[in-house]
Amino acid sequence: MLRKSSPSPYVRRVAWVREIQTLLKEQKVEQAVDVLKLLRKDLGLEGTSLNDILYKNAAFLNLVDPISHELLLNLARDMQCPKRETDALKSSEKICRQLIYHLTPHSKWSRQNVPRRKSQACLKTTLKKKLTNDTVDLSGIPLSGRDLHRVAYYLQNNGSSVTAVDISFTELQDDSLRLLLPFLGVLPKLTTLAINGNRLTVAILKDLIEVVKDPKKFPSLAWVDLGNNVDIFTVPQPLLVALRKRFGMRSSLPTIYEYSEGQGSSYCLETSTEEISVFEEEDEDDEEDELEDHLALEPWSVEEKNTLHYCERFKNMATVF
């Protein structure tokens, strides 16, 4: 488990990307390749080829961070097989900027470099404001134990219309998420949960799977962003199946949000056709205890247009650079 005093994993990863930028400018390609190997290993992306990433049906199905995967593969290709030296440096520089953007928080609190001691004031300010697009956006605010209780209380009393919760880059650890799961699970309209960029480990996946086994918990959930944490590199099949059952009861699994130019700020779920899993058959008979919290669950129907208004990060990364 990471100590509170140690930086979150994304800090180390971004430092490696910046080091690669510097080494490439100094034409130290071999050293840059060595740093790239460290970065890919830290993100759990070893032993994959460029062909794998191009076939989303096979490769994107269970990766928690396919965007980093693709960017790192493209960077490796530019470094090792450049067409022209000047073009390779320009292309590699662009990919590094995209990686840094993707791996770092972009909330106004992060941009203003708010000190930890003022994080509680930031949280109070955010929770007092009217929700924008029915999204609770706490990204970039370090959450202490007391803050987590405030968030739980807020969700319990104001969560009936919430469709997205962004608690990315908030220094969440496994125990922190365990505390919030009962309150998140009863939000009737929650479709997207962003918990990327934290200190979560693979151990929390067991808790998450156990919760989603109950169809009454997370009734509308379509996707969970688990990327850029400590050692969570793939989404377990039982979790994917549970999401599929909630997202329209179709014979396809959600993979990744991608920006669609013709739909403004809407994001579509790409899907890949799969046979019914044995996990799904086993889960059909699973009925857990009734909800302990008192938030009333509202009926949820699948819209014909399966789009989610979320993840501005992906749109911005594709257009800014």
PDB file of C-alpha atoms in Angstrom:
ATOM      1  CA  MET A   1       0.000   0.000   0.000  1.00  0.00           C
ATOM      2  CA  LEU A   2       1.235   3.481  -0.840  1.00  0.00           C
ATOM      3  CA  ARG A   3       2.005   5.784   2.040  1.00  0.00           C
ATOM      4  CA  LYS A   4       0.148   9.062   2.212  1.00  0.00           C
ATOM      5  CA  SER A   5       3.454  10.942   2.079  1.00  0.00           C
ATOM      6  CA  SER A   6       4.480   9.314  -1.220  1.00  0.00           C
ATOM      7  CA  PRO A   7       3.230  10.847  -4.489  1.00  0.00           C
ATOM      8  CA  SER A   8       0.450   9.221  -6.470  1.00  0.00           C
ATOM      9  CA  PRO A   9       1.569   6.908  -9.307  1.00  0.00           C
ATOM     10  CA  TYR A  10       0.700   9.442 -12.002  1.00  0.00           C
ATOM     11  CA  VAL A  11       3.374  11.832 -10.663  1.00  0.00           C
ATOM     12  CA  ARG A  12       6.087   9.243 -11.273  1.00  0.00           C
ATOM     13  CA  ARG A  13       4.721   8.387 -14.716  1.00  0.00           C
ATOM     14  CA  VAL A  14       4.542  11.995 -15.869  1.00  0.00           C
ATOM     15  CA  ALA A  15       8.117  12.549 -14.665  1.00  0.00           C
ATOM     16  CA  TRP A  16       9.228   9.664 -16.891  1.00  0.00           C
ATOM     17  CA  VAL A  17       7.426  11.173 -19.894  1.00  0.00           C
ATOM     18  CA  ARG A  18       9.164  14.509 -19.307  1.00  0.00           C
ATOM     19  CA  GLU A  19      12.487  12.693 -19.043  1.00  0.00           C
ATOM     20  CA  ILE A  20      11.807  11.027 -22.396  1.00  0.00           C
ATOM     21  CA  GLN A  21      11.115  14.449 -23.909  1.00  0.00           C
ATOM     22  CA  THR A  22      14.441  15.770 -22.636  1.00  0.00           C
ATOM     23  CA  LEU A  23      16.434  12.751 -23.804  1.00  0.00           C
ATOM     24  CA  LEU A  24      14.948  12.887 -27.289  1.00  0.00           C
ATOM     25  CA  LYS A  25      15.806  16.574 -27.620  1.00  0.00           C
ATOM     26  CA  GLU A  26      19.373  15.658 -26.662  1.00  0.00           C
ATOM     27  CA  GLN A  27      19.269  12.837 -29.266  1.00  0.00           C
ATOM     28  CA  LYS A  28      19.810  10.173 -26.599  1.00  0.00           C
ATOM     29  CA  VAL A  29      17.364   7.731 -28.153  1.00  0.00           C
ATOM     30  CA  GLU A  30      18.658   4.561 -26.485  1.00  0.00           C
ATOM     31  CA  GLN A  31      18.319   6.077 -23.024  1.00  0.00           C
ATOM     32  CA  ALA A  32      14.841   7.340 -23.908  1.00  0.00           C
ATOM     33  CA  VAL A  33      13.860   3.813 -24.977  1.00  0.00           C
ATOM     34  CA  ASP A  34      15.004   2.474 -21.589  1.00  0.00           C
ATOM     35  CA  VAL A  35      12.831   5.037 -19.771  1.00  0.00           C
ATOM     36  CA  LEU A  36       9.909   4.171 -22.061  1.00  0.00           C
ATOM     37  CA  LYS A  37      10.259   0.511 -21.050  1.00  0.00           C
ATOM     38  CA  LEU A  38      10.020   1.523 -17.380  1.00  0.00           C
ATOM     39  CA  LEU A  39       6.911   3.567 -18.089  1.00  0.00           C
ATOM     40  CA  ARG A  40       5.199   0.782 -20.031  1.00  0.00           C
ATOM     41  CA  LYS A  41       6.019  -1.737 -17.301  1.00  0.00           C
ATOM     42  CA  ASP A  42       4.640   0.590 -14.633  1.00  0.00           C
ATOM     43  CA  LEU A  43       1.394   0.883 -16.608  1.00  0.00           C
ATOM     44  CA  GLY A  44       1.200  -2.883 -17.169  1.00  0.00           C
ATOM     45  CA  LEU A  45       1.564  -2.588 -20.934  1.00  0.00           C
ATOM     46  CA  GLU A  46       4.401  -5.003 -21.595  1.00  0.00           C
ATOM     47  CA  GLY A  47       4.349  -7.726 -24.218  1.00  0.00           C
ATOM     48  CA  THR A  48       1.788  -6.207 -26.578  1.00  0.00           C
ATOM     49  CA  SER A  49       2.189  -5.347 -30.234  1.00  0.00           C
ATOM     50  CA  LEU A  50       0.895  -2.512 -32.350  1.00  0.00           C
ATOM     51  CA  ASN A  51      -1.405  -4.917 -34.188  1.00  0.00           C
ATOM     52  CA  ASP A  52      -3.153  -5.779 -30.920  1.00  0.00           C
ATOM     53  CA  ILE A  53      -4.108  -2.192 -30.207  1.00  0.00           C
ATOM     54  CA  LEU A  54      -5.497  -1.706 -33.711  1.00  0.00           C
ATOM     55  CA  TYR A  55      -8.061  -4.462 -33.181  1.00  0.00           C
ATOM     56  CA  LYS A  56     -10.293  -3.027 -30.483  1.00  0.00           C
ATOM     57  CA  ASN A  57     -12.467  -6.136 -30.331  1.00  0.00           C
ATOM     58  CA  ALA A  58      -9.518  -8.104 -28.982  1.00  0.00           C
ATOM     59  CA  ALA A  59      -7.318  -5.600 -27.201  1.00  0.00           C
ATOM     60  CA  PHE A  60      -9.610  -2.853 -25.899  1.00  0.00           C
ATOM     61  CA  LEU A  61     -12.027  -5.273 -24.336  1.00  0.00           C
ATOM     62  CA  ASN A  62     -10.439  -5.310 -20.890  1.00  0.00           C
ATOM     63  CA  LEU A  63      -7.675  -2.692 -20.789  1.00  0.00           C
ATOM     64  CA  VAL A  64      -8.366  -0.014 -18.190  1.00  0.00           C
ATOM     65  CA  ASP A  65      -6.282   2.564 -20.075  1.00  0.00           C
ATOM     66  CA  PRO A  66      -6.183   1.821 -23.826  1.00  0.00           C
ATOM     67  CA  ILE A  67      -5.415   5.478 -24.581  1.00  0.00           C
ATOM     68  CA  SER A  68      -2.054   5.320 -22.795  1.00  0.00           C
ATOM     69  CA  HIS A  69      -1.474   1.951 -24.432  1.00  0.00           C
ATOM     70  CA  GLU A  70      -1.938   3.319 -27.942  1.00  0.00           C
ATOM     71  CA  LEU A  71       0.077   6.483 -27.286  1.00  0.00           C
ATOM     72  CA  LEU A  72       3.011   4.505 -25.875  1.00  0.00           C
ATOM     73  CA  LEU A  73       2.991   2.127 -28.821  1.00  0.00           C
ATOM     74  CA  ASN A  74       2.999   5.058 -31.228  1.00  0.00           C
ATOM     75  CA  LEU A  75       5.827   6.676 -29.281  1.00  0.00           C
ATOM     76  CA  ALA A  76       7.880   3.479 -29.426  1.00  0.00           C
ATOM     77  CA  ARG A  77       7.286   3.253 -33.173  1.00  0.00           C
ATOM     78  CA  ASP A  78       8.400   6.860 -33.717  1.00  0.00           C
ATOM     79  CA  MET A  79      11.521   6.386 -31.621  1.00  0.00           C
ATOM     80  CA  GLN A  80      12.638   3.100 -33.111  1.00  0.00           C
ATOM     81  CA  CYS A  81      11.445   3.387 -36.724  1.00  0.00           C
ATOM     82  CA  PRO A  82      11.595   7.098 -37.627  1.00  0.00           C
ATOM     83  CA  LYS A  83      10.968   8.157 -41.218  1.00  0.00           C
ATOM     84  CA  ARG A  84      12.999  11.319 -40.894  1.00  0.00           C
ATOM     85  CA  GLU A  85      14.829  12.586 -37.831  1.00  0.00           C
ATOM     86  CA  THR A  86      13.086  15.971 -37.698  1.00  0.00           C
ATOM     87  CA  ASP A  87       9.643  14.485 -38.277  1.00  0.00           C
ATOM     88  CA  ALA A  88      10.251  11.801 -35.643  1.00  0.00           C
ATOM     89  CA  LEU A  89      11.212  14.380 -33.005  1.00  0.00           C
ATOM     90  CA  LYS A  90       8.192  16.526 -33.805  1.00  0.00           C
ATOM     91  CA  SER A  91       5.852  13.534 -33.709  1.00  0.00           C
ATOM     92  CA  SER A  92       7.370  12.155 -30.476  1.00  0.00           C
ATOM     93  CA  GLU A  93       7.072  15.562 -28.815  1.00  0.00           C
ATOM     94  CA  LYS A  94       3.384  15.693 -29.689  1.00  0.00           C
ATOM     95  CA  ILE A  95       2.763  12.197 -28.323  1.00  0.00           C
ATOM     96  CA  CYS A  96       4.572  13.073 -25.080  1.00  0.00           C
ATOM     97  CA  ARG A  97       2.376  16.153 -24.645  1.00  0.00           C
ATOM     98  CA  GLN A  98      -0.715  14.027 -25.190  1.00  0.00           C
ATOM     99  CA  LEU A  99       0.501  11.482 -22.634  1.00  0.00           C
ATOM    100  CA  ILE A 100       1.156  14.177 -20.042  1.00  0.00           C
ATOM    101  CA  TYR A 101      -2.289  15.632 -20.651  1.00  0.00           C
ATOM    102  CA  HIS A 102      -3.946  12.240 -20.348  1.00  0.00           C
ATOM    103  CA  LEU A 103      -2.076  11.201 -17.196  1.00  0.00           C
ATOM    104  CA  THR A 104      -2.604  14.413 -15.200  1.00  0.00           C
ATOM    105  CA  PRO A 105      -5.632  16.114 -13.604  1.00  0.00           C
ATOM    106  CA  HIS A 106      -7.219  19.122 -15.284  1.00  0.00           C
ATOM    107  CA  SER A 107      -9.660  20.481 -12.724  1.00  0.00           C
ATOM    108  CA  LYS A 108      -9.513  24.166 -11.790  1.00  0.00           C
ATOM    109  CA  TRP A 109      -8.244  23.165  -8.335  1.00  0.00           C
ATOM    110  CA  SER A 110      -5.270  21.423  -9.905  1.00  0.00           C
ATOM    111  CA  ARG A 111      -4.555  24.333 -12.242  1.00  0.00           C
ATOM    112  CA  GLN A 112      -4.571  26.746  -9.314  1.00  0.00           C
ATOM    113  CA  ASN A 113      -2.262  24.446  -7.337  1.00  0.00           C
ATOM    114  CA  VAL A 114      -4.488  24.569  -4.256  1.00  0.00           C
ATOM    115  CA  PRO A 115      -2.564  23.478  -1.119  1.00  0.00           C
ATOM    116  CA  ARG A 116      -3.755  20.433   0.777  1.00  0.00           C
ATOM    117  CA  ARG A 117      -4.810  22.461   3.800  1.00  0.00           C
ATOM    118  CA  LYS A 118      -7.360  24.311   1.656  1.00  0.00           C
ATOM    119  CA  SER A 119      -8.784  21.210   0.004  1.00  0.00           C
ATOM    120  CA  GLN A 120     -11.680  21.065   2.471  1.00  0.00           C
ATOM    121  CA  ALA A 121     -12.706  24.591   1.503  1.00  0.00           C
ATOM    122  CA  CYS A 122     -12.573  23.573  -2.174  1.00  0.00           C
ATOM    123  CA  LEU A 123     -14.771  20.570  -1.414  1.00  0.00           C
ATOM    124  CA  LYS A 124     -17.339  22.679   0.431  1.00  0.00           C
ATOM    125  CA  THR A 125     -17.432  25.166  -2.434  1.00  0.00           C
ATOM    126  CA  THR A 126     -17.943  22.427  -5.012  1.00  0.00           C
ATOM    127  CA  LEU A 127     -20.685  20.631  -3.095  1.00  0.00           C
ATOM    128  CA  LYS A 128     -22.610  23.865  -2.520  1.00  0.00           C
ATOM    129  CA  LYS A 129     -22.782  24.692  -6.214  1.00  0.00           C
ATOM    130  CA  LYS A 130     -25.570  23.575  -8.497  1.00  0.00           C
ATOM    131  CA  LEU A 131     -24.598  20.476 -10.440  1.00  0.00           C
ATOM    132  CA  THR A 132     -23.423  20.960 -14.014  1.00  0.00           C
ATOM    133  CA  ASN A 133     -24.821  18.296 -16.353  1.00  0.00           C
ATOM    134  CA  ASP A 134     -25.819  16.310 -13.243  1.00  0.00           C
ATOM    135  CA  THR A 135     -22.130  15.595 -12.601  1.00  0.00           C
ATOM    136  CA  VAL A 136     -20.405  15.596  -9.218  1.00  0.00           C
ATOM    137  CA  ASP A 137     -16.906  16.713 -10.223  1.00  0.00           C
ATOM    138  CA  LEU A 138     -14.366  16.507  -7.391  1.00  0.00           C
ATOM    139  CA  SER A 139     -11.386  15.743  -9.611  1.00  0.00           C
ATOM    140  CA  GLY A 140      -8.077  17.049  -8.313  1.00  0.00           C
ATOM    141  CA  ILE A 141      -9.254  17.714  -4.747  1.00  0.00           C
ATOM    142  CA  PRO A 142      -7.300  15.589  -2.213  1.00  0.00           C
ATOM    143  CA  LEU A 143      -9.935  13.901  -0.050  1.00  0.00           C
ATOM    144  CA  SER A 144      -9.190  13.262   3.615  1.00  0.00           C
ATOM    145  CA  GLY A 145     -11.156  10.867   5.815  1.00  0.00           C
ATOM    146  CA  ARG A 146     -13.429  13.696   6.944  1.00  0.00           C
ATOM    147  CA  ASP A 147     -13.913  14.801   3.350  1.00  0.00           C
ATOM    148  CA  LEU A 148     -15.019  11.302   2.363  1.00  0.00           C
ATOM    149  CA  HIS A 149     -17.774  11.400   4.973  1.00  0.00           C
ATOM    150  CA  ARG A 150     -18.896  14.771   3.598  1.00  0.00           C
ATOM    151  CA  VAL A 151     -19.049  13.312   0.090  1.00  0.00           C
ATOM    152  CA  ALA A 152     -20.980  10.268   1.308  1.00  0.00           C
ATOM    153  CA  TYR A 153     -23.489  12.488   3.129  1.00  0.00           C
ATOM    154  CA  TYR A 154     -23.899  14.660   0.042  1.00  0.00           C
ATOM    155  CA  LEU A 155     -24.535  11.674  -2.222  1.00  0.00           C
ATOM    156  CA  GLN A 156     -27.042  10.211   0.195  1.00  0.00           C
ATOM    157  CA  ASN A 157     -29.082  13.413   0.256  1.00  0.00           C
ATOM    158  CA  ASN A 158     -28.583  14.823  -3.240  1.00  0.00           C
ATOM    159  CA  GLY A 159     -27.873  11.845  -5.467  1.00  0.00           C
ATOM    160  CA  SER A 160     -31.245  11.205  -7.101  1.00  0.00           C
ATOM    161  CA  SER A 161     -30.321  13.084 -10.303  1.00  0.00           C
ATOM    162  CA  VAL A 162     -26.560  12.423 -10.429  1.00  0.00           C
ATOM    163  CA  THR A 163     -25.484  10.744 -13.671  1.00  0.00           C
ATOM    164  CA  ALA A 164     -21.680  10.986 -13.314  1.00  0.00           C
ATOM    165  CA  VAL A 165     -19.253  11.096 -10.392  1.00  0.00           C
ATOM    166  CA  ASP A 166     -15.660  12.168 -10.994  1.00  0.00           C
ATOM    167  CA  ILE A 167     -13.383  11.458  -8.049  1.00  0.00           C
ATOM    168  CA  SER A 168     -10.265  11.039 -10.138  1.00  0.00           C
ATOM    169  CA  PHE A 169      -6.924  12.320  -8.855  1.00  0.00           C
ATOM    170  CA  THR A 170      -8.258  12.667  -5.312  1.00  0.00           C
ATOM    171  CA  GLU A 171      -5.668  10.348  -3.706  1.00  0.00           C
ATOM    172  CA  LEU A 172      -8.269   7.665  -3.040  1.00  0.00           C
ATOM    173  CA  GLN A 173      -6.973   4.427  -1.560  1.00  0.00           C
ATOM    174  CA  ASP A 174      -8.775   1.087  -1.359  1.00  0.00           C
ATOM    175  CA  ASP A 175     -10.300   1.754   2.049  1.00  0.00           C
ATOM    176  CA  SER A 176     -11.527   5.155   0.893  1.00  0.00           C
ATOM    177  CA  LEU A 177     -13.415   3.671  -2.044  1.00  0.00           C
ATOM    178  CA  ARG A 178     -14.818   0.903   0.142  1.00  0.00           C
ATOM    179  CA  LEU A 179     -16.360   3.618   2.313  1.00  0.00           C
ATOM    180  CA  LEU A 180     -17.984   5.319  -0.676  1.00  0.00           C
ATOM    181  CA  LEU A 181     -19.217   2.229  -2.553  1.00  0.00           C
ATOM    182  CA  PRO A 182     -22.471   1.796  -0.555  1.00  0.00           C
ATOM    183  CA  PHE A 183     -23.419   5.416  -1.287  1.00  0.00           C
ATOM    184  CA  LEU A 184     -22.393   5.307  -4.937  1.00  0.00           C
ATOM    185  CA  GLY A 185     -24.167   2.001  -5.511  1.00  0.00           C
ATOM    186  CA  VAL A 186     -27.628   3.364  -4.727  1.00  0.00           C
ATOM    187  CA  LEU A 187     -27.492   6.332  -7.107  1.00  0.00           C
ATOM    188  CA  PRO A 188     -30.342   5.475  -9.508  1.00  0.00           C
ATOM    189  CA  LYS A 189     -29.060   7.376 -12.557  1.00  0.00           C
ATOM    190  CA  LEU A 190     -25.294   7.038 -12.194  1.00  0.00           C
ATOM    191  CA  THR A 191     -23.881   5.978 -15.564  1.00  0.00           C
ATOM    192  CA  THR A 192     -20.184   6.868 -15.251  1.00  0.00           C
ATOM    193  CA  LEU A 193     -17.773   6.596 -12.338  1.00  0.00           C
ATOM    194  CA  ALA A 194     -14.274   8.064 -12.755  1.00  0.00           C
ATOM    195  CA  ILE A 195     -11.782   6.831 -10.161  1.00  0.00           C
ATOM    196  CA  ASN A 196      -8.653   7.033 -12.304  1.00  0.00           C
ATOM    197  CA  GLY A 197      -5.387   8.640 -11.230  1.00  0.00           C
ATOM    198  CA  ASN A 198      -5.651   7.473  -7.630  1.00  0.00           C
ATOM    199  CA  ARG A 199      -3.833   5.037  -5.318  1.00  0.00           C
ATOM    200  CA  LEU A 200      -6.165   2.102  -5.858  1.00  0.00           C
ATOM    201  CA  THR A 201      -4.793  -1.433  -6.088  1.00  0.00           C
ATOM    202  CA  VAL A 202      -6.053  -4.615  -7.709  1.00  0.00           C
ATOM    203  CA  ALA A 203      -7.452  -5.699  -4.313  1.00  0.00           C
ATOM    204  CA  ILE A 204     -10.376  -3.241  -4.654  1.00  0.00           C
ATOM    205  CA  LEU A 205     -11.645  -5.063  -7.739  1.00  0.00           C
ATOM    206  CA  LYS A 206     -12.993  -7.883  -5.582  1.00  0.00           C
ATOM    207  CA  ASP A 207     -15.122  -5.424  -3.614  1.00  0.00           C
ATOM    208  CA  LEU A 208     -16.361  -3.743  -6.783  1.00  0.00           C
ATOM    209  CA  ILE A 209     -17.304  -7.059  -8.379  1.00  0.00           C
ATOM    210  CA  GLU A 210     -19.207  -8.156  -5.279  1.00  0.00           C
ATOM    211  CA  VAL A 211     -21.231  -4.937  -5.316  1.00  0.00           C
ATOM    212  CA  VAL A 212     -22.193  -5.078  -8.998  1.00  0.00           C
ATOM    213  CA  LYS A 213     -23.323  -8.698  -8.667  1.00  0.00           C
ATOM    214  CA  ASP A 214     -26.464  -7.266  -7.106  1.00  0.00           C
ATOM    215  CA  PRO A 215     -28.553  -5.846  -9.988  1.00  0.00           C
ATOM    216  CA  LYS A 216     -30.105  -3.367  -7.571  1.00  0.00           C
ATOM    217  CA  LYS A 217     -26.720  -1.744  -6.978  1.00  0.00           C
ATOM    218  CA  PHE A 218     -25.402   0.630  -9.630  1.00  0.00           C
ATOM    219  CA  PRO A 219     -28.590   0.034 -11.693  1.00  0.00           C
ATOM    220  CA  SER A 220     -27.588   2.412 -14.524  1.00  0.00           C
ATOM    221  CA  LEU A 221     -23.801   2.105 -14.493  1.00  0.00           C
ATOM    222  CA  ALA A 222     -22.225   1.877 -17.960  1.00  0.00           C
ATOM    223  CA  TRP A 223     -18.525   2.341 -17.270  1.00  0.00           C
ATOM    224  CA  VAL A 224     -15.904   2.712 -14.533  1.00  0.00           C
ATOM    225  CA  ASP A 225     -12.619   4.454 -15.333  1.00  0.00           C
ATOM    226  CA  LEU A 226      -9.954   2.526 -13.394  1.00  0.00           C
ATOM    227  CA  GLY A 227      -6.914   3.725 -15.313  1.00  0.00           C
ATOM    228  CA  ASN A 228      -3.696   5.290 -14.001  1.00  0.00           C
ATOM    229  CA  ASN A 229      -3.903   3.666 -10.570  1.00  0.00           C
ATOM    230  CA  VAL A 230      -1.249   1.568  -8.801  1.00  0.00           C
ATOM    231  CA  ASP A 231      -1.518  -1.884 -10.376  1.00  0.00           C
ATOM    232  CA  ILE A 232      -4.976  -2.153 -11.982  1.00  0.00           C
ATOM    233  CA  PHE A 233      -4.262  -2.868 -15.636  1.00  0.00           C
ATOM    234  CA  THR A 234      -7.274  -4.846 -16.870  1.00  0.00           C
ATOM    235  CA  VAL A 235     -10.988  -4.975 -16.070  1.00  0.00           C
ATOM    236  CA  PRO A 236     -12.082  -8.421 -14.820  1.00  0.00           C
ATOM    237  CA  GLN A 237     -14.545 -10.250 -17.029  1.00  0.00           C
ATOM    238  CA  PRO A 238     -17.238 -10.489 -14.292  1.00  0.00           C
ATOM    239  CA  LEU A 239     -17.234  -6.695 -14.009  1.00  0.00           C
ATOM    240  CA  LEU A 240     -17.517  -6.281 -17.776  1.00  0.00           C
ATOM    241  CA  VAL A 241     -20.420  -8.727 -17.860  1.00  0.00           C
ATOM    242  CA  ALA A 242     -22.180  -6.880 -15.042  1.00  0.00           C
ATOM    243  CA  LEU A 243     -21.811  -3.619 -16.952  1.00  0.00           C
ATOM    244  CA  ARG A 244     -23.163  -5.247 -20.095  1.00  0.00           C
ATOM    245  CA  LYS A 245     -26.235  -6.461 -18.267  1.00  0.00           C
ATOM    246  CA  ARG A 246     -26.932  -2.930 -17.091  1.00  0.00           C
ATOM    247  CA  PHE A 247     -26.129  -1.254 -20.401  1.00  0.00           C
ATOM    248  CA  GLY A 248     -29.046  -2.415 -22.497  1.00  0.00           C
ATOM    249  CA  MET A 249     -28.915  -6.178 -21.987  1.00  0.00           C
ATOM    250  CA  ARG A 250     -27.209  -6.441 -25.386  1.00  0.00           C
ATOM    251  CA  SER A 251     -24.798  -9.159 -26.512  1.00  0.00           C
ATOM    252  CA  SER A 252     -21.879  -6.734 -26.511  1.00  0.00           C
ATOM    253  CA  LEU A 253     -19.465  -5.460 -23.921  1.00  0.00           C
ATOM    254  CA  PRO A 254     -18.526  -1.814 -23.319  1.00  0.00           C
ATOM    255  CA  THR A 255     -14.912  -1.027 -24.041  1.00  0.00           C
ATOM    256  CA  ILE A 256     -13.907   2.639 -24.154  1.00  0.00           C
ATOM    257  CA  TYR A 257     -15.403   6.071 -24.589  1.00  0.00           C
ATOM    258  CA  GLU A 258     -14.369   7.752 -27.778  1.00  0.00           C
ATOM    259  CA  TYR A 259     -15.187  11.218 -29.005  1.00  0.00           C
ATOM    260  CA  SER A 260     -17.598  11.458 -31.908  1.00  0.00           C
ATOM    261  CA  GLU A 261     -17.130  14.655 -33.888  1.00  0.00           C
ATOM    262  CA  GLY A 262     -20.691  14.744 -35.099  1.00  0.00           C
ATOM    263  CA  GLN A 263     -22.183  14.626 -31.600  1.00  0.00           C
ATOM    264  CA  GLY A 264     -20.757  17.682 -29.884  1.00  0.00           C
ATOM    265  CA  SER A 265     -19.594  16.699 -26.421  1.00  0.00           C
ATOM    266  CA  SER A 266     -21.313  13.315 -26.406  1.00  0.00           C
ATOM    267  CA  TYR A 267     -19.271  10.170 -26.174  1.00  0.00           C
ATOM    268  CA  CYS A 268     -20.203   6.799 -27.548  1.00  0.00           C
ATOM    269  CA  LEU A 269     -19.376   3.431 -26.126  1.00  0.00           C
ATOM    270  CA  GLU A 270     -17.608   1.263 -28.632  1.00  0.00           C
ATOM    271  CA  THR A 271     -18.670  -2.322 -28.235  1.00  0.00           C
ATOM    272  CA  SER A 272     -17.426  -5.678 -29.347  1.00  0.00           C
ATOM    273  CA  THR A 273     -19.683  -8.642 -29.950  1.00  0.00           C
ATOM    274  CA  GLU A 274     -19.133 -11.486 -27.518  1.00  0.00           C
ATOM    275  CA  GLU A 275     -20.799 -14.750 -26.677  1.00  0.00           C
ATOM    276  CA  ILE A 276     -22.688 -14.922 -23.409  1.00  0.00           C
ATOM    277  CA  SER A 277     -20.172 -15.514 -20.643  1.00  0.00           C
ATOM    278  CA  VAL A 278     -20.425 -18.240 -18.050  1.00  0.00           C
ATOM    279  CA  PHE A 279     -20.175 -15.471 -15.466  1.00  0.00           C
ATOM    280  CA  GLU A 280     -23.395 -13.976 -16.780  1.00  0.00           C
ATOM    281  CA  GLU A 281     -25.200 -17.300 -16.548  1.00  0.00           C
ATOM    282  CA  GLU A 282     -24.058 -17.761 -12.980  1.00  0.00           C
ATOM    283  CA  ASP A 283     -24.992 -14.224 -12.016  1.00  0.00           C
ATOM    284  CA  GLU A 284     -28.569 -14.597 -13.220  1.00  0.00           C
ATOM    285  CA  ASP A 285     -29.520 -16.305  -9.971  1.00  0.00           C
ATOM    286  CA  ASP A 286     -27.591 -13.966  -7.667  1.00  0.00           C
ATOM    287  CA  GLU A 287     -29.924 -11.971  -5.412  1.00  0.00           C
ATOM    288  CA  GLU A 288     -28.241 -10.075  -2.561  1.00  0.00           C
ATOM    289  CA  ASP A 289     -29.711  -8.300   0.474  1.00  0.00           C
ATOM    290  CA  GLU A 290     -31.889  -5.195   0.040  1.00  0.00           C
ATOM    291  CA  LEU A 291     -30.279  -1.784  -0.027  1.00  0.00           C
ATOM    292  CA  GLU A 292     -29.310  -0.381   3.355  1.00  0.00           C
ATOM    293  CA  ASP A 293     -29.453   3.251   2.323  1.00  0.00           C
ATOM    294  CA  HIS A 294     -32.707   5.131   1.873  1.00  0.00           C
ATOM    295  CA  LEU A 295     -32.194   6.718  -1.536  1.00  0.00           C
ATOM    296  CA  ALA A 296     -35.161   5.797  -3.687  1.00  0.00           C
ATOM    297  CA  LEU A 297     -34.197   3.990  -6.848  1.00  0.00           C
ATOM    298  CA  GLU A 298     -35.818   5.324  -9.997  1.00  0.00           C
ATOM    299  CA  PRO A 299     -36.628   3.227 -13.071  1.00  0.00           C
ATOM    300  CA  TRP A 300     -34.021   3.355 -15.814  1.00  0.00           C
ATOM    301  CA  SER A 301     -34.700   2.661 -19.440  1.00  0.00           C
ATOM    302  CA  VAL A 302     -32.173   2.264 -22.201  1.00  0.00           C
ATOM    303  CA  GLU A 303     -32.329   5.139 -24.661  1.00  0.00           C
ATOM    304  CA  GLU A 304     -32.097   4.441 -28.342  1.00  0.00           C
ATOM    305  CA  LYS A 305     -29.074   6.734 -28.556  1.00  0.00           C
ATOM    306  CA  ASN A 306     -26.422   5.114 -26.396  1.00  0.00           C
ATOM    307  CA  THR A 307     -24.263   8.160 -25.679  1.00  0.00           C
ATOM    308  CA  LEU A 308     -22.746   9.455 -22.480  1.00  0.00           C
ATOM    309  CA  HIS A 309     -22.084  13.129 -21.843  1.00  0.00           C
ATOM    310  CA  TYR A 310     -18.786  12.719 -20.062  1.00  0.00           C
ATOM    311  CA  CYS A 311     -15.008  12.434 -20.279  1.00  0.00           C
ATOM    312  CA  GLU A 312     -14.053  15.860 -21.656  1.00  0.00           C
ATOM    313  CA  ARG A 313     -10.449  14.717 -21.196  1.00  0.00           C
ATOM    314  CA  PHE A 314     -10.590  12.560 -24.332  1.00  0.00           C
ATOM    315  CA  LYS A 315     -12.115  15.256 -26.516  1.00  0.00           C
ATOM    316  CA  ASN A 316      -9.619  17.871 -25.399  1.00  0.00           C
ATOM    317  CA  MET A 317      -6.643  15.570 -25.851  1.00  0.00           C
ATOM    318  CA  ALA A 318      -7.731  14.814 -29.412  1.00  0.00           C
ATOM    319  CA  THR A 319      -8.265  18.442 -30.409  1.00  0.00           C
ATOM    320  CA  VAL A 320      -5.849  20.596 -28.417  1.00  0.00           C
ATOM    321  CA  PHE A 321      -2.615  19.133 -29.720  1.00  0.00           C
TER     322      PHE A 321
END
